[in-house]
Coordinates of C-alpha atoms and ligand atoms in Angstrom, one line a residue:
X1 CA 184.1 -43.0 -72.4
X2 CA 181.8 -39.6 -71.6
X3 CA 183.4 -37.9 -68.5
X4 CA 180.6 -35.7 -68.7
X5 CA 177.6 -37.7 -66.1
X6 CA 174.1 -35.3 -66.8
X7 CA 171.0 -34.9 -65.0
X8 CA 167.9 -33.4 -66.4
X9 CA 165.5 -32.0 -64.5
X10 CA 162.4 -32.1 -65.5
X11 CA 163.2 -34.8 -68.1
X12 CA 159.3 -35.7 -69.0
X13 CA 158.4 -32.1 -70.0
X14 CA 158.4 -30.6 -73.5
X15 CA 161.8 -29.8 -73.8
X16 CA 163.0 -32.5 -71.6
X17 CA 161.9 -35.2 -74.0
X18 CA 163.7 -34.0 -76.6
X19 CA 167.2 -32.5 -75.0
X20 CA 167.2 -36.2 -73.1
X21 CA 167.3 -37.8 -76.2
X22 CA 169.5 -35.4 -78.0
X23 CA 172.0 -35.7 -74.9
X24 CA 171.8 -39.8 -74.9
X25 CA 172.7 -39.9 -78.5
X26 CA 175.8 -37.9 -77.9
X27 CA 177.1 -38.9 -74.3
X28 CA 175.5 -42.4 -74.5
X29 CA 172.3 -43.2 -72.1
X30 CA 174.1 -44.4 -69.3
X31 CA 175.7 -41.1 -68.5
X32 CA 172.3 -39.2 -69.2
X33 CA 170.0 -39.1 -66.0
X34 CA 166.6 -38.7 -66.5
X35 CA 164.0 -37.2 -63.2
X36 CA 161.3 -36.0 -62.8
X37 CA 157.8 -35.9 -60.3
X38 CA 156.8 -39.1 -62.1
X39 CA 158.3 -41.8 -64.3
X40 CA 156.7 -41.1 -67.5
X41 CA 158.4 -44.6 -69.1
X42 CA 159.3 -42.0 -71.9
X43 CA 163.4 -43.2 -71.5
X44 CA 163.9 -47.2 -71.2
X45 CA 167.7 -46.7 -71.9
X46 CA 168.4 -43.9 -69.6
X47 CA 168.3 -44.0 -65.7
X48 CA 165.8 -42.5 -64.0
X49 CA 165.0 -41.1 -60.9
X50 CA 161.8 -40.0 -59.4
X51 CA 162.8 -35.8 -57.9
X52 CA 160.8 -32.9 -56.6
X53 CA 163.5 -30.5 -57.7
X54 CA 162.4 -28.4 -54.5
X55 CA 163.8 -31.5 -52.2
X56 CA 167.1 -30.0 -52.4
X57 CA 168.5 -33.5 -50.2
X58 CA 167.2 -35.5 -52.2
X59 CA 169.1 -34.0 -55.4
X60 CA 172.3 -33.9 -53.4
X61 CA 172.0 -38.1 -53.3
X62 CA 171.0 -38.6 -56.8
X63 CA 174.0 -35.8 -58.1
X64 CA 176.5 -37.9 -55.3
X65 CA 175.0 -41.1 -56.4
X66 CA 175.6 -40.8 -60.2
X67 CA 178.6 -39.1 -59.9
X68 CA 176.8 -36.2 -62.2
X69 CA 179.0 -33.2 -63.7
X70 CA 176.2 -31.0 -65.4
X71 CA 173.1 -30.3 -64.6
X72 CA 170.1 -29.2 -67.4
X73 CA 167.4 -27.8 -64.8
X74 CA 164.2 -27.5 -66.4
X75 CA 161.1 -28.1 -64.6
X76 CA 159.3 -24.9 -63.8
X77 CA 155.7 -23.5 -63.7
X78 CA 155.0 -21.7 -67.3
X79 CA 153.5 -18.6 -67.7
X80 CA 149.6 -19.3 -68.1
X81 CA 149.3 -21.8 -65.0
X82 CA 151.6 -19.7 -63.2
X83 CA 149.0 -16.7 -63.4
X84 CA 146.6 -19.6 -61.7
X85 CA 149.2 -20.3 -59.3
X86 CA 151.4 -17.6 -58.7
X87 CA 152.8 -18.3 -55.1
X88 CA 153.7 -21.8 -55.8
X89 CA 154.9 -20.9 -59.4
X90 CA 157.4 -18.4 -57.2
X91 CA 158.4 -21.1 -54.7
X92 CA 158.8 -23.9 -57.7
X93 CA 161.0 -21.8 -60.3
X94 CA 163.1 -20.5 -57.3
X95 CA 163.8 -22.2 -55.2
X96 CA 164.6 -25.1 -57.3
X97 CA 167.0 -22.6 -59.1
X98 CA 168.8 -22.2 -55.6
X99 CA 169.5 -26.2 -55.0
X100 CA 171.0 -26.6 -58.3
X101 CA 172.8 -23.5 -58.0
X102 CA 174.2 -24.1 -54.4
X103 CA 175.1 -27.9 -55.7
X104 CA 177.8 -25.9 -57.6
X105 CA 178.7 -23.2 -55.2
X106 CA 179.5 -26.0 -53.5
X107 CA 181.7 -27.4 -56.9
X108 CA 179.3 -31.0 -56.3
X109 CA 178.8 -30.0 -60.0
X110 CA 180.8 -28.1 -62.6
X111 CA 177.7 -27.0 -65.2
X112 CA 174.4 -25.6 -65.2
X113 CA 171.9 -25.0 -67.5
X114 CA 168.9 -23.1 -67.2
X115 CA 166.2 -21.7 -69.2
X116 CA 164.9 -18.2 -69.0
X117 CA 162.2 -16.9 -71.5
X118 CA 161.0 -14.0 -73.7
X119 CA 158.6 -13.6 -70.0
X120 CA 161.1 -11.6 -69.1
X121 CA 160.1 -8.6 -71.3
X122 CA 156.9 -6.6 -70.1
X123 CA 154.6 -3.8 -71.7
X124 CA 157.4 -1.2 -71.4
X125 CA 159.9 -3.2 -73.2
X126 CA 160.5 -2.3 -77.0
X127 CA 158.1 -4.9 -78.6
X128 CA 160.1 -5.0 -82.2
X129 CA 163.2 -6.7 -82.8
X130 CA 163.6 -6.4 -78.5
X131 CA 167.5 -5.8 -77.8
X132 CA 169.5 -8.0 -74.9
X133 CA 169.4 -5.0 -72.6
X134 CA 166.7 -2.8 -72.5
X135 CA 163.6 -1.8 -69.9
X136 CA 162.5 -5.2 -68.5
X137 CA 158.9 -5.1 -66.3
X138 CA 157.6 -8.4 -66.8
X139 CA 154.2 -8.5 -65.7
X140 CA 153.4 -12.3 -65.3
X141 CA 154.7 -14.2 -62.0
X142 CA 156.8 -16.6 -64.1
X143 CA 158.2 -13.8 -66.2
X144 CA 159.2 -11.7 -62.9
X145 CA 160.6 -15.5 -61.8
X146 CA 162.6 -15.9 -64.6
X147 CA 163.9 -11.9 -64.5
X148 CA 164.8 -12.9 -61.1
X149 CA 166.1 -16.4 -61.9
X150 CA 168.6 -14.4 -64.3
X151 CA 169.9 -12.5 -61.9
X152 CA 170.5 -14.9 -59.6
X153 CA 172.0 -16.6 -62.3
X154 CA 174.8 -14.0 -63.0
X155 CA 175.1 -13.5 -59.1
X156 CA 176.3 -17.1 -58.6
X157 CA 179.2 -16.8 -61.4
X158 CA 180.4 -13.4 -60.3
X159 CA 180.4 -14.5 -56.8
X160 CA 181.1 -18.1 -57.0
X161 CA 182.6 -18.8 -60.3
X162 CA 179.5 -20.9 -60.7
X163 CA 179.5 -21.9 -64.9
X164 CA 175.5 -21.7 -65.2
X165 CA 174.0 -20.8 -68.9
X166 CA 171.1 -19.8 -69.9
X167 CA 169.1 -18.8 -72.9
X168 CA 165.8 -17.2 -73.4
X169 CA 164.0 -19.3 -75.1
X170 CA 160.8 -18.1 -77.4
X171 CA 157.7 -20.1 -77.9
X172 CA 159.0 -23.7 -78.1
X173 CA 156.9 -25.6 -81.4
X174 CA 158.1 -29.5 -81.6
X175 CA 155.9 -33.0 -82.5
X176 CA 157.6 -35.2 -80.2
X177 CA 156.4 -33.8 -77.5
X178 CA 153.4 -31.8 -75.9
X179 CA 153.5 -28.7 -74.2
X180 CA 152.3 -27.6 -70.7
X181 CA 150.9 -24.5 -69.5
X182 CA 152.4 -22.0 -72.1
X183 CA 151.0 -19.0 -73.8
X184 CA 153.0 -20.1 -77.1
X185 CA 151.3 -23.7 -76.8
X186 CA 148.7 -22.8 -79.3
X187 CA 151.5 -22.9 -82.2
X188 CA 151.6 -26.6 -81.2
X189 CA 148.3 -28.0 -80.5
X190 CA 147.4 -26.3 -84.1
X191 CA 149.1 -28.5 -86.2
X192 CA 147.4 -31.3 -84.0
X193 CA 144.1 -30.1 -84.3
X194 CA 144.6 -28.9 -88.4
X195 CA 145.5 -33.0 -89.0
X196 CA 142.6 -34.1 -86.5
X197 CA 139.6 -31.7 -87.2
X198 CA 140.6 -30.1 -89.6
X199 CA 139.7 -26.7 -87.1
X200 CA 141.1 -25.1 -84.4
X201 CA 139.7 -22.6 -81.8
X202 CA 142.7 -20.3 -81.4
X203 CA 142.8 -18.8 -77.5
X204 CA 144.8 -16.0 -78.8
X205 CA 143.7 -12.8 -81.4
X206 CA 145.0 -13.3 -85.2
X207 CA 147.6 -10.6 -85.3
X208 CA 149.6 -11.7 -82.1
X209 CA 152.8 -12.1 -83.1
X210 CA 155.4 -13.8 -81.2
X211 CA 158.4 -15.1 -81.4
X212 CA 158.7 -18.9 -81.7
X213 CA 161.5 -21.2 -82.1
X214 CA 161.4 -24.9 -84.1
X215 CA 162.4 -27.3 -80.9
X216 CA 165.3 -28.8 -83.2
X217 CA 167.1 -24.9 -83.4
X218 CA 166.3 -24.5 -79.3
X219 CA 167.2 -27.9 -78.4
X220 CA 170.8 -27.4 -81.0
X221 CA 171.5 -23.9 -79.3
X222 CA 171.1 -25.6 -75.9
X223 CA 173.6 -27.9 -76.8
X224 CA 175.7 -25.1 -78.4
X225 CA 175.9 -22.7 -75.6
X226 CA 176.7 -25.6 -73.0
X227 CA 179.8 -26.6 -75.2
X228 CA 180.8 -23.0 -76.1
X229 CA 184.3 -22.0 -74.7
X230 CA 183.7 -20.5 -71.5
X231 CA 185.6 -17.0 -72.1
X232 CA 182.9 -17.0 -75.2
X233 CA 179.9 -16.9 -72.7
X234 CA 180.3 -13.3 -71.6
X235 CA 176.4 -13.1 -71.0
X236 CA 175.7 -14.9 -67.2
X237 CA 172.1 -13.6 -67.0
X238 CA 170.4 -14.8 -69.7
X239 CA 171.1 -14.8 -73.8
X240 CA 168.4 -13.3 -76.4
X241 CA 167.3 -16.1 -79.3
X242 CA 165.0 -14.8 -81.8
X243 CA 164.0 -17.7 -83.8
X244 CA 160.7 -17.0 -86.2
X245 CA 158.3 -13.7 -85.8
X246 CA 154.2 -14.7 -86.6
X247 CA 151.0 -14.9 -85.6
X248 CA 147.8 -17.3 -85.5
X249 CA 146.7 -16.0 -89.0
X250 CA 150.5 -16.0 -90.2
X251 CA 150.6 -19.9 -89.0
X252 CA 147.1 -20.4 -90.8
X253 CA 148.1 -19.4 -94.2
X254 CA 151.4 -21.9 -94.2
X255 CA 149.2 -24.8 -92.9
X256 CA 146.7 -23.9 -95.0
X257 CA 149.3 -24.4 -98.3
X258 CA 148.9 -28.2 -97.1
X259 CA 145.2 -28.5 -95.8
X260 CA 143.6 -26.1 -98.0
X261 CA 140.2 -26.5 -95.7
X262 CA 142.2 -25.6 -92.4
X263 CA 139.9 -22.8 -90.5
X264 CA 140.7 -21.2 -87.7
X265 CA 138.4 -19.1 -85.1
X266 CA 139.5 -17.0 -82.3
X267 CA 139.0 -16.7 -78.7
X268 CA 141.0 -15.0 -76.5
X269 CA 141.4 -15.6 -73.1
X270 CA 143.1 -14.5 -70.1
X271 CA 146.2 -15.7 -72.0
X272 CA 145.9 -12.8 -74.9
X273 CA 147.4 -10.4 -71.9
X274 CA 150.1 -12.2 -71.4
X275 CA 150.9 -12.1 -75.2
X276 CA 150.1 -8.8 -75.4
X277 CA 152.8 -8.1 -73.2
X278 CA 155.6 -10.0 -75.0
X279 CA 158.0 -9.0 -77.9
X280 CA 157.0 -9.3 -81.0
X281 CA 159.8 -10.4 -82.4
X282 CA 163.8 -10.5 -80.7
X283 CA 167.4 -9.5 -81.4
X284 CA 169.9 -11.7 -80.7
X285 CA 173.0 -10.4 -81.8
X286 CA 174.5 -10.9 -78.7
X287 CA 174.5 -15.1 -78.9
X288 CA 175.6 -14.6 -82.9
X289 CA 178.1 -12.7 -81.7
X290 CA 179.2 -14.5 -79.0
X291 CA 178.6 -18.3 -79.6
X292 CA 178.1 -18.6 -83.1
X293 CA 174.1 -19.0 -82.9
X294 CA 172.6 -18.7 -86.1
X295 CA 168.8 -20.9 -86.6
X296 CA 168.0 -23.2 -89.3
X297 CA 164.4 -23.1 -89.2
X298 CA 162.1 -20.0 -91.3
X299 CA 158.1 -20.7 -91.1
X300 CA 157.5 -22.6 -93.9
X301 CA 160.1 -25.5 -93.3
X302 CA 158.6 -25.8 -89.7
X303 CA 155.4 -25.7 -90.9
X304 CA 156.0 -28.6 -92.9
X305 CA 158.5 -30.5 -90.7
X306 CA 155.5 -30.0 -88.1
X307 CA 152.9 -31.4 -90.7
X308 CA 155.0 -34.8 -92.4
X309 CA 156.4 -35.7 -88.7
X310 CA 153.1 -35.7 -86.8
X311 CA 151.2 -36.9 -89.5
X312 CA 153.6 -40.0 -89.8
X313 CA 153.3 -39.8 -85.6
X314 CA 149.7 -39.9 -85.6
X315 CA 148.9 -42.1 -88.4
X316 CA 146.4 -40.1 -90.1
Ligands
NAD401 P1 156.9 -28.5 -69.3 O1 155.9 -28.0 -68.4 O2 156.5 -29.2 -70.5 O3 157.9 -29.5 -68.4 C1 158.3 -29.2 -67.1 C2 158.6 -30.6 -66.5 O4 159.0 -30.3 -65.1 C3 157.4 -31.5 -66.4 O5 157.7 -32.8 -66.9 C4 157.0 -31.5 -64.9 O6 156.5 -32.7 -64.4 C5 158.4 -31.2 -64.3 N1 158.3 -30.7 -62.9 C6 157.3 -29.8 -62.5 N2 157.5 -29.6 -61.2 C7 158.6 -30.3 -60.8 C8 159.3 -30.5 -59.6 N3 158.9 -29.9 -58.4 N4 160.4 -31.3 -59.6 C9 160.8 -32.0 -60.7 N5 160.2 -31.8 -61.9 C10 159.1 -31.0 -61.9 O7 157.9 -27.3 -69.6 P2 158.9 -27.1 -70.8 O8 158.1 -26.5 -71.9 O9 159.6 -28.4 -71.1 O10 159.9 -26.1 -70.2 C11 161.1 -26.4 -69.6 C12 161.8 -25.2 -69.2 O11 162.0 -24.3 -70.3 C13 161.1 -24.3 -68.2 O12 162.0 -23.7 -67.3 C14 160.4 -23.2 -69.0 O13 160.3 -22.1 -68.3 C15 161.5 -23.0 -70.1 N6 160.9 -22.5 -71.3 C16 160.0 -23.2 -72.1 C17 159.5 -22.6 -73.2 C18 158.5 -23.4 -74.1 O14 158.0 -22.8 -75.1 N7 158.3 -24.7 -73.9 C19 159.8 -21.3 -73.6 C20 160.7 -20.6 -72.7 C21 161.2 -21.2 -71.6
LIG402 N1 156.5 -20.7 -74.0 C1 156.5 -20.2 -72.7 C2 155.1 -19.8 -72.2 O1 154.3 -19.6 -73.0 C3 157.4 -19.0 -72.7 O2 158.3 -19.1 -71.7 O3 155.0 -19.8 -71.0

């Protein structure tokens, strides 16, 4: 019997999917809640409940009501429809950080997870192999959020003894689910369009490289840095994880060993700043160090995982 009762935040989002479903197997459904703004009928086994993470009441009943122990907070305006949004992007990724993190203040829960991203980083970071600590000047409102989310983050466990984790995630690239509002989404919808058309228009330049992360390796270091000893976790902010280093034409070539006629042309758009702004690739020595972290996935075995599992997905 789990004594561990979750709730996920966020639950129908990229990530959300997949961590749901990766939790249910191990705790059981029961004792994973699902919520988000809508039921997205995406978990018949799991309880769900309908949550504007920014109705800090109405988490407190749903936390009291399942009894729940850790919390996985994930909804959050990403980084291109934050720049379309930017004061509700600010309110959203907040102030529904501060609910979850009073609910422990006030020990209602004992665990909290929350993501942070490579957003953090700015033009005046170190763009190659970026280290855990170094000049930070994010220049998007959902990186600023999220250097500000981090913060807040380590504020509550030095002040409160609140056990919130966190890890800056890279571009996120899984089939089961679809992205929303991203910068890195174009290193999903490719594979979608490569099996579809056969084309894709590409709304970033061919040589921006950024780091990216096969959703199996982010959703397994979630999962690793929430069940790492706590003494291990000596990182309250946020932890570096690298994952793979390429860009748009890197991403062509691979696909391209498995649809030869793949093509790719390029548009940029507003969202090539915001790349251009972001490491190129990260260290993270610190959660090797620390918790063990190592990743499974290089290019080519995402590349094809991506390729056999959505093909099979979308029947073509
Ligand atoms: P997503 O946009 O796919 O999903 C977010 C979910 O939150 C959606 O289902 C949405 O309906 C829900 N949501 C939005 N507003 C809400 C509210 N007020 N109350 C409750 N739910 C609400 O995002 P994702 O890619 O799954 O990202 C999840 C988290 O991971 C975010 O904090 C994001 O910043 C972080 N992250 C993601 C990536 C990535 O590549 N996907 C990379 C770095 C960090
Ligand atoms: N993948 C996210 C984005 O592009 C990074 O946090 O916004």
């Amino acid at each position: 019997m789990s004594t561990e009762k979750i709730l996920i935040i966020g639950a129908g989002g990229q990530i959300g999917i997949e961590l749901t479903a990766k939790l249910s197997e191990m705790y059981g459904s029961s004792n994973v809640v699902a919520s988000d703004l809508k039921n997205t009928k995406a978990f018949p086994n799991n309880p769900f409940e309908t949550l504007d993470a920014l109705d800090g009441k109405a988490l407190f009943d749903i936390v009291r009501k399942h009894g729940i122990t850790h919390v996985y907070h994930l909804a959050a305006m990403l980084s291109a429809t934050g720049e379309q949004h930017p004061m509700f992007a600010w309110k959203l990724n907040m102030e529904s950080l501060f609910n979850v993190l009073d609910l422990a203040k006030e020990k209602h829960i004992s665990k909290i997870y929350w993501p942070s991203s490579i957003a953090v980083f700015g033009p005046t970071t170190p763009m190659q192999n970026t280290p855990q600590y170094t000049v930070m000047e994010p220049s998007t409102i959902y990186g600023i959020s999220k250097q500000a989310g981090e913060r807040w983050c380590e504020w509550y466990f030095k002040k409160f003894n609140v056990d919130v984790r966190s890890l800056r995630y890279p571009g996120l690239i899984g089939w089961k689910s679809a992205p929303g509002g991203g910068t890195t989404d174009y290193a999903v919808h490719i594979f979608h369009e490569a099996l579809k058309s056969g084309k894709y228009e590409c709304f970033l330049s061919e040589n921006t490289a950024l780091p990216m992360m096969h959703m199996e390796d982010a959703i397994r270091a979630t999962i690793e840095i929430m069940h790492a000893p706590a003494e291990n976790i000596k990182i309250r902010g946020s932890y570096n994880l690298a994952g793979i280093s390429f860009s748009p034409k890197d991403i062509t070539a691979e696909i391209k060993k498995h649809i030869p006629d793949f093509s790719i042309s390029y548009k940029p758009d507003f969202r090539q700043g915001i790349a251009d702004s972001w490491p190129k690739s990260i260290n993270d020595s610190e959660a090797k160090k620390d918790w063990g972290w190592h990743e499974h996935y290089d290019l080519p075995k995402l590349v094809e995982n991506m390729l056999v599992n959505l093909k099979e997905k979308v029947g073509v």
